Short mmCIF file of C-alpha atoms in Angstrom, two decimals:
data_model
loop_
_atom_site.label_atom_id
_atom_site.label_comp_id
_atom_site.label_asym_id
_atom_site.label_seq_id
_atom_site.Cartn_x
_atom_site.Cartn_y
_atom_site.Cartn_z
CA MET A 1 101.83 -52.10 -74.36
CA PRO A 2 98.08 -52.11 -73.43
CA SER A 3 96.14 -50.31 -75.60
CA ALA A 4 94.21 -47.23 -73.40
CA PRO A 5 90.61 -47.78 -72.51
CA ARG A 6 88.16 -46.26 -75.10
CA SER A 7 86.01 -42.94 -73.63
CA GLY A 8 83.81 -43.74 -71.50
CA GLN A 9 84.93 -46.52 -70.63
CA ARG A 10 86.18 -47.56 -66.90
CA LEU A 11 89.43 -49.24 -66.73
CA GLY A 12 89.04 -52.76 -65.95
CA ALA A 13 85.43 -52.41 -66.33
CA ARG A 14 83.80 -56.05 -67.77
CA ALA A 15 82.41 -55.06 -71.35
CA PRO A 16 78.63 -55.89 -71.62
CA ALA A 17 76.96 -59.15 -72.20
CA PRO A 18 75.95 -59.53 -76.24
CA VAL A 19 72.31 -58.74 -76.94
CA VAL A 20 70.76 -62.40 -77.90
CA LEU A 21 67.47 -62.44 -80.02
CA HIS A 22 64.94 -65.17 -79.57
CA SER A 23 62.60 -65.03 -81.92
CA ALA A 24 59.67 -67.32 -83.17
CA PRO A 25 56.05 -67.10 -85.23
CA LEU A 26 54.54 -66.20 -82.07
CA VAL A 27 55.50 -65.12 -78.37
CA LEU A 28 53.46 -65.31 -75.52
CA PRO A 29 54.85 -62.73 -72.94
CA ILE A 30 51.29 -63.52 -70.68
CA SER A 31 51.93 -59.70 -69.42
CA ALA A 32 50.72 -58.38 -72.47
CA PRO A 33 48.46 -59.67 -75.43
CA PRO A 34 50.14 -62.48 -78.12
CA ILE A 35 53.50 -60.98 -80.59
CA ARG A 36 52.71 -62.80 -84.07
CA ASP A 37 56.51 -62.62 -85.77
CA GLY A 38 57.73 -61.93 -82.01
CA ALA A 39 61.02 -61.83 -80.14
CA VAL A 40 62.63 -61.52 -76.96
CA ALA A 41 65.52 -59.40 -77.00
CA VAL A 42 67.92 -60.95 -73.73
CA ARG A 43 71.53 -59.30 -72.13
CA GLY A 44 72.53 -61.70 -69.59
CA ASP A 45 70.47 -63.47 -67.52
CA LYS A 46 67.39 -60.78 -68.34
CA VAL A 47 65.11 -59.69 -71.05
CA LEU A 48 65.81 -56.17 -72.23
CA GLN A 49 62.36 -56.00 -74.48
CA VAL A 50 59.50 -58.08 -75.77
CA GLY A 51 57.89 -57.20 -78.69
CA ALA A 52 57.90 -57.62 -83.12
CA TRP A 53 60.83 -59.14 -84.72
CA ALA A 54 61.31 -56.04 -87.14
CA GLU A 55 61.16 -53.37 -84.40
CA LEU A 56 63.62 -55.32 -81.78
CA ARG A 57 66.33 -56.30 -84.41
CA ALA A 58 66.34 -52.45 -85.78
CA CYS A 59 66.44 -51.15 -81.72
CA PHE A 60 68.74 -53.42 -80.16
CA PRO A 61 72.63 -54.76 -80.98
CA VAL A 62 72.13 -57.94 -81.36
CA GLN A 63 75.45 -60.09 -81.48
CA GLU A 64 73.34 -63.15 -82.25
CA GLU A 65 70.05 -64.43 -82.71
CA ARG A 66 67.68 -67.73 -82.12
CA ARG A 67 65.49 -68.78 -84.72
CA TRP A 68 62.74 -71.34 -83.11
CA THR A 69 59.62 -72.52 -84.91
CA GLY A 70 56.80 -72.39 -82.63
CA VAL A 71 55.69 -70.64 -79.37
CA ILE A 72 57.95 -68.82 -77.06
CA ALA A 73 56.49 -68.24 -73.42
CA PRO A 74 58.10 -67.81 -70.05
CA GLY A 75 59.43 -70.93 -68.66
CA LEU A 76 56.70 -72.75 -66.75
CA VAL A 77 56.78 -73.06 -62.90
CA ASP A 78 55.84 -75.89 -60.72
CA ALA A 79 54.20 -74.84 -57.71
CA PHE A 80 54.32 -78.16 -55.61
CA GLN A 81 57.27 -80.20 -56.59
CA VAL A 82 57.56 -83.16 -54.19
CA ALA A 83 61.48 -83.52 -55.49
CA PRO A 84 63.16 -82.83 -58.35
CA TRP A 85 62.80 -84.95 -61.45
CA PRO A 86 64.97 -85.20 -64.77
CA GLY A 87 61.78 -84.56 -66.80
CA ALA A 88 61.15 -81.19 -65.60
CA LEU A 89 62.61 -79.38 -67.88
CA ALA A 90 62.08 -81.03 -71.23
CA HIS A 91 58.73 -80.26 -70.27
CA GLY A 92 59.64 -76.28 -70.50
CA VAL A 93 59.82 -75.85 -65.56
CA THR A 94 62.54 -73.68 -65.22
CA ALA A 95 61.33 -72.88 -61.94
CA ALA A 96 59.75 -74.38 -59.13
CA ALA A 97 58.67 -75.21 -55.40
CA GLY A 98 60.58 -78.08 -55.09
CA VAL A 99 59.99 -79.70 -51.30
CA MET A 100 63.20 -81.33 -50.04
CA ALA A 101 64.28 -83.13 -46.75
CA ASP A 102 67.91 -81.84 -46.72
CA PRO A 103 68.47 -78.33 -47.43
CA HIS A 104 71.97 -79.53 -49.00
CA ASP A 105 69.94 -81.26 -51.78
CA CYS A 106 68.54 -77.62 -52.80
CA ASP A 107 67.80 -77.08 -56.27
CA PRO A 108 64.51 -76.34 -57.60
CA HIS A 109 65.45 -74.89 -61.29
CA GLY A 110 66.14 -71.12 -60.12
CA GLY A 111 62.47 -71.24 -57.86
CA ILE A 112 62.59 -72.10 -53.55
CA ALA A 113 63.78 -75.02 -52.04
CA TYR A 114 60.77 -75.79 -49.23
CA LEU A 115 62.69 -77.65 -46.26
CA GLU A 116 60.36 -79.93 -45.13
CA VAL A 117 59.30 -79.76 -41.20
CA ARG A 118 58.14 -83.44 -39.98
CA ALA A 119 58.69 -83.08 -35.79
CA THR A 120 55.53 -84.97 -34.77
CA GLY A 121 55.55 -83.43 -31.02
CA GLU A 122 56.50 -80.45 -29.65
CA ARG A 123 59.07 -82.18 -27.02
CA ALA A 124 60.99 -83.37 -29.97
CA TRP A 125 60.76 -79.58 -31.68
CA GLU A 126 61.99 -78.31 -28.33
CA ASP A 127 64.94 -80.94 -27.92
CA HIS A 128 66.42 -80.97 -30.94
CA ASP A 129 64.60 -80.84 -34.36
CA ARG A 130 64.15 -77.18 -33.97
CA ASP A 131 67.95 -75.56 -33.43
CA ALA A 132 68.34 -78.20 -36.44
CA LEU A 133 66.15 -76.49 -38.63
CA ILE A 134 67.90 -72.89 -37.79
CA THR A 135 71.68 -74.46 -38.33
CA ALA A 136 70.27 -75.51 -41.42
CA LEU A 137 68.77 -72.12 -42.66
CA ARG A 138 71.85 -70.40 -41.27
CA GLU A 139 74.72 -72.43 -42.66
CA THR A 140 72.91 -73.28 -46.77
CA ASP A 141 74.65 -72.12 -49.61
CA HIS A 142 71.12 -70.57 -50.46
CA PRO A 143 69.89 -68.42 -48.32
CA GLY A 144 67.41 -66.37 -50.92
CA ALA A 145 66.17 -69.79 -52.27
CA LEU A 146 64.33 -71.65 -48.75
CA GLY A 147 61.02 -72.38 -47.64
CA LEU A 148 59.62 -74.27 -45.32
CA ALA A 149 56.93 -76.76 -45.67
CA LEU A 150 54.17 -77.42 -42.71
CA HIS A 151 53.98 -81.19 -42.66
CA THR A 152 53.90 -81.48 -38.81
CA PRO A 153 50.82 -82.22 -37.33
CA ASP A 154 51.75 -80.81 -34.07
CA PRO A 155 49.66 -76.94 -34.16
CA HIS A 156 52.48 -76.07 -31.77
CA VAL A 157 55.03 -77.21 -34.09
CA LEU A 158 52.79 -75.43 -36.86
CA GLU A 159 52.65 -71.84 -34.78
CA ASP A 160 56.61 -71.89 -34.29
CA VAL A 161 57.67 -72.48 -37.54
CA ALA A 162 55.14 -69.87 -38.72
CA ILE A 163 57.16 -67.58 -36.27
CA LEU A 164 59.93 -68.68 -37.32
CA ALA A 165 59.07 -67.91 -40.97
CA ARG A 166 58.66 -64.40 -40.38
CA THR A 167 61.25 -63.74 -38.30
CA PHE A 168 64.07 -65.73 -41.04
CA GLY A 169 61.49 -63.91 -44.00
CA LEU A 170 60.63 -67.45 -45.08
CA ARG A 171 58.19 -68.54 -47.33
CA LEU A 172 55.71 -71.18 -46.55
CA LEU A 173 54.10 -74.45 -48.33
CA ALA A 174 51.66 -76.10 -46.65
CA ASP A 175 49.03 -79.52 -48.16
CA VAL A 176 45.70 -78.75 -47.39
CA ASP A 177 45.16 -82.60 -47.71
CA ARG A 178 47.53 -82.34 -44.40
CA HIS A 179 46.06 -79.99 -42.86
CA SER A 180 42.74 -77.53 -43.04
CA PRO A 181 42.91 -74.20 -44.22
CA ALA A 182 41.35 -73.42 -40.52
CA PHE A 183 44.10 -75.23 -38.81
CA LEU A 184 46.89 -73.53 -40.44
CA ASP A 185 44.86 -70.12 -39.94
CA GLU A 186 44.92 -70.69 -36.49
CA ALA A 187 48.49 -71.38 -36.38
CA GLY A 188 49.31 -67.97 -38.13
CA ALA A 189 50.31 -69.56 -41.14
CA LEU A 190 48.45 -68.45 -43.80
CA GLY A 191 48.49 -65.07 -45.70
CA PRO A 192 50.34 -63.52 -49.05
CA HIS A 193 53.80 -65.51 -47.88
CA CYS A 194 52.22 -69.04 -47.79
CA HIS A 195 50.41 -71.27 -50.93
CA VAL A 196 48.63 -74.20 -50.41
CA ALA A 197 48.98 -77.66 -52.73
CA CYS A 198 45.39 -79.39 -52.91
CA GLY A 199 44.43 -82.21 -54.49
CA GLY A 200 40.81 -82.91 -53.12
CA PRO A 201 37.60 -80.12 -52.78
CA LEU A 202 37.56 -77.23 -50.61
CA ASP A 203 34.15 -76.10 -49.49
CA PRO A 204 33.06 -72.23 -49.91
CA GLY A 205 34.23 -71.27 -46.60
CA GLU A 206 37.71 -72.85 -47.10
CA ARG A 207 37.43 -71.01 -51.17
CA LYS A 208 37.09 -67.95 -48.82
CA LEU A 209 39.92 -67.84 -46.31
CA LEU A 210 42.26 -68.74 -48.84
CA ARG A 211 40.97 -66.45 -50.93
CA LEU A 212 40.88 -63.27 -47.65
CA ARG A 213 44.16 -64.45 -46.70
CA ARG A 214 45.66 -63.97 -50.25
CA ALA A 215 46.99 -67.49 -50.43
CA THR A 216 47.84 -69.32 -53.70
CA VAL A 217 46.40 -72.26 -54.55
CA ALA A 218 48.06 -74.35 -56.33
CA ILE A 219 46.79 -77.85 -57.82
CA LYS A 220 48.31 -80.98 -57.46
CA PRO A 221 47.35 -84.69 -58.98
CA PRO A 222 45.07 -86.42 -57.79
CA MET A 223 43.31 -83.12 -58.93
CA LEU A 224 39.73 -81.14 -58.09
CA SER A 225 36.81 -81.86 -60.16
CA PRO A 226 36.52 -79.22 -62.83
CA GLY A 227 33.47 -78.22 -60.68
CA ASP A 228 36.01 -77.21 -57.66
CA VAL A 229 38.50 -75.51 -60.17
CA LEU A 230 35.97 -73.52 -61.88
CA ALA A 231 34.55 -72.57 -58.26
CA LEU A 232 37.90 -71.23 -57.43
CA LEU A 233 38.40 -69.35 -60.34
CA GLU A 234 34.78 -67.80 -60.55
CA GLU A 235 34.98 -66.51 -56.72
CA GLY A 236 38.42 -64.79 -57.47
CA ASP A 237 41.02 -67.49 -55.32
CA ARG A 238 44.71 -67.37 -56.93
CA ILE A 239 45.15 -70.56 -58.52
CA ALA A 240 48.76 -72.14 -59.83
CA LEU A 241 50.02 -75.84 -60.54
CA GLY A 242 51.75 -78.28 -59.09
CA SER A 243 53.21 -82.17 -60.09
CA GLY A 244 52.91 -83.10 -56.80
CA ALA A 245 54.68 -86.82 -56.83
CA GLY A 246 52.98 -87.93 -59.63
CA ARG A 247 55.57 -86.16 -61.89
CA THR A 248 52.48 -84.55 -63.86
CA PRO A 249 53.83 -81.66 -66.00
CA PRO A 250 51.79 -78.75 -65.43
CA LEU A 251 50.87 -78.07 -69.15
CA ALA A 252 49.06 -81.94 -68.47
CA LEU A 253 47.78 -80.92 -65.62
CA ALA A 254 46.39 -78.07 -67.35
CA ARG A 255 45.21 -79.63 -70.53
CA ALA A 256 43.33 -82.43 -68.29
CA ILE A 257 41.71 -79.78 -66.11
CA ARG A 258 40.60 -78.09 -69.70
CA ASP A 259 39.46 -81.40 -71.19
CA HIS A 260 37.13 -82.53 -67.92
CA ALA A 261 35.78 -79.09 -68.30
CA ARG A 262 34.90 -78.94 -71.62
CA ALA A 263 33.41 -82.59 -71.17
CA ARG A 264 30.95 -81.15 -68.22
CA GLY A 265 29.50 -78.28 -71.68
CA VAL A 266 31.69 -75.63 -70.52
CA ARG A 267 32.71 -73.01 -72.75
CA THR A 268 37.10 -73.42 -72.72
CA ALA A 269 38.36 -70.22 -74.40
CA ALA A 270 38.63 -68.32 -71.87
CA LEU A 271 39.70 -70.99 -69.44
CA ASP A 272 43.07 -72.26 -71.82
CA ARG A 273 44.22 -68.55 -71.02
CA THR A 274 43.99 -68.71 -67.44
CA LEU A 275 45.09 -72.33 -66.71
CA VAL A 276 48.14 -70.93 -69.34
CA GLU A 277 48.72 -68.34 -67.01
CA ALA A 278 48.43 -70.45 -64.10
CA ALA A 279 51.43 -72.59 -64.97
CA THR A 280 53.48 -69.72 -65.59
CA LEU A 281 52.25 -66.36 -63.48
CA GLY A 282 50.30 -68.35 -61.20
CA GLY A 283 53.64 -70.67 -60.50
CA ALA A 284 55.42 -66.94 -59.73
CA ARG A 285 53.10 -65.81 -57.71
CA ALA A 286 52.57 -69.06 -55.60
CA LEU A 287 56.55 -68.50 -54.79
CA GLY A 288 57.03 -64.51 -54.12
CA LEU A 289 59.17 -64.25 -57.35
CA ASP A 290 56.33 -62.31 -59.79
CA THR A 291 57.30 -58.82 -59.01
CA GLY A 292 60.38 -56.84 -59.17
CA PRO A 293 63.70 -57.48 -61.18
CA GLY A 294 64.03 -60.59 -62.32
CA ARG A 295 61.05 -61.82 -61.52
CA ILE A 296 59.45 -64.85 -63.50
CA GLY A 297 56.33 -66.14 -64.82
CA THR A 298 56.37 -63.64 -67.27
CA LEU A 299 57.90 -62.35 -69.97
CA GLY A 300 58.98 -58.14 -70.13
CA PRO A 301 61.83 -55.85 -69.39
CA GLY A 302 63.79 -57.05 -65.95
CA SER A 303 62.27 -60.24 -66.36
CA ARG A 304 64.71 -63.27 -65.88
CA ALA A 305 65.42 -64.35 -69.00
CA ASP A 306 63.44 -68.06 -68.64
CA LEU A 307 61.92 -68.92 -71.36
CA ALA A 308 60.26 -72.09 -72.60
CA ILE A 309 59.80 -73.17 -76.68
CA PHE A 310 56.69 -75.19 -77.39
CA GLU A 311 56.18 -76.85 -81.12
CA ALA A 312 52.31 -75.45 -81.26
CA ARG A 313 50.26 -74.83 -83.91
CA GLY A 314 46.79 -73.65 -83.68
CA ARG A 315 44.55 -70.25 -84.18
CA GLY A 316 44.37 -69.74 -80.38
CA PRO A 317 47.55 -68.90 -78.81
CA TYR A 318 46.80 -70.97 -75.36
CA ALA A 319 44.85 -73.45 -76.62
CA ALA A 320 47.20 -74.62 -79.01
CA LEU A 321 49.50 -74.65 -76.23
CA LEU A 322 47.46 -77.14 -74.43
CA ASP A 323 46.10 -79.29 -77.51
CA HIS A 324 49.86 -79.62 -79.05
CA GLY A 325 52.72 -78.16 -76.83
CA ARG A 326 55.42 -79.61 -76.61
CA CYS A 327 58.67 -78.47 -75.32
CA VAL A 328 61.73 -78.18 -77.85
CA GLY A 329 63.35 -75.61 -75.75
CA THR A 330 64.12 -73.91 -72.31
CA VAL A 331 66.57 -71.39 -71.52
CA LEU A 332 67.33 -70.36 -67.67
CA ALA A 333 68.48 -67.02 -66.86
CA GLY A 334 69.76 -66.47 -70.67
CA ALA A 335 71.69 -69.67 -71.09
CA GLN A 336 69.91 -72.44 -73.13
CA ALA A 337 69.70 -75.69 -70.94
CA PRO A 338 71.38 -78.78 -71.69
CA PRO A 339 68.78 -80.91 -71.46
CA SER A 340 66.53 -79.81 -73.86
CA PRO A 341 66.56 -80.84 -77.41
CA ALA A 342 67.82 -77.81 -79.93
CA PRO A 343 68.01 -79.21 -83.17
CA SER A 344 69.55 -77.72 -86.15
CA SER A 345 66.20 -77.80 -88.18
CA ARG A 346 64.40 -75.86 -85.28
CA ILE A 347 66.98 -73.11 -84.22
CA SER A 348 69.51 -71.35 -86.28
CA SER A 349 72.71 -68.78 -84.71
CA ARG A 350 73.31 -65.59 -86.78
CA SER A 351 76.69 -63.45 -85.40
CA ARG A 352 75.94 -59.97 -86.16
CA SER A 353 78.98 -58.87 -88.02
#
């Protein structure tokens, strides 16, 4: 005969997921200062709390602890990925703006899949491409993780796609190496719901237009000159980092930008932090996933439990991440990702007695 439910527990209700504590010598929440001997308490796919290891161990009924050597940071967000690539998780990328030709290929690691709109002219668009796109949007199994990549050269098609995006509540991704910011703005595409990939120079007027429209600039290979990057930052533009088609991991791109700036005599202490933030929070902001429950790019109560663990040592945590950051583990929505190595010498599990 089954036992009666405990007091306060509804019949048939699921037991809460166990609390898992990820701890390391250093935790970088991004939304808060670095925490020495820190930890991240996770239940299911969400972060419960981030703080000092001793405090979280005392506050939560921890059933399992995973002790890492190195730095725990939010999973990196690749803001412009031409197609998913096998090495992404190994480099700490847990979400991406993945440009796809087919909605069935949607796998942006918990980010957004951007369907390419390639109609070469208004007639082809009106005859079949528009209906095909709408059908694909309605039939997709990933309604909350879709956007549109603006690859069409036709201004009339571009304008209609911008209208469709607003109708369906979709985000837009444009490449300013294909279309100038002014061209995109005339079509009604620029705005907080749109981010742009950029591998070439932007003049002051273009930077100002993107800033006024609150569109994030995803720096991609071949990357902007250090002067262009610094101009974006000094003028207040939002930046993110994207691997593009070159498969350059976000941290490697950040390191190259920092090294080029350093070679020009720029003091890079503040730049280190800015570039790490661009690889995490900046990418999340580009995808519109930086706020609310389940947000990514930062670690805090209610954020999605996407973690990247790096083997990095040094006095300055952000500099150490750029100089020596080698990803040794990733956690996707609370579950350790198989492609990331987890050698026994670097991780331990302890059951709560």
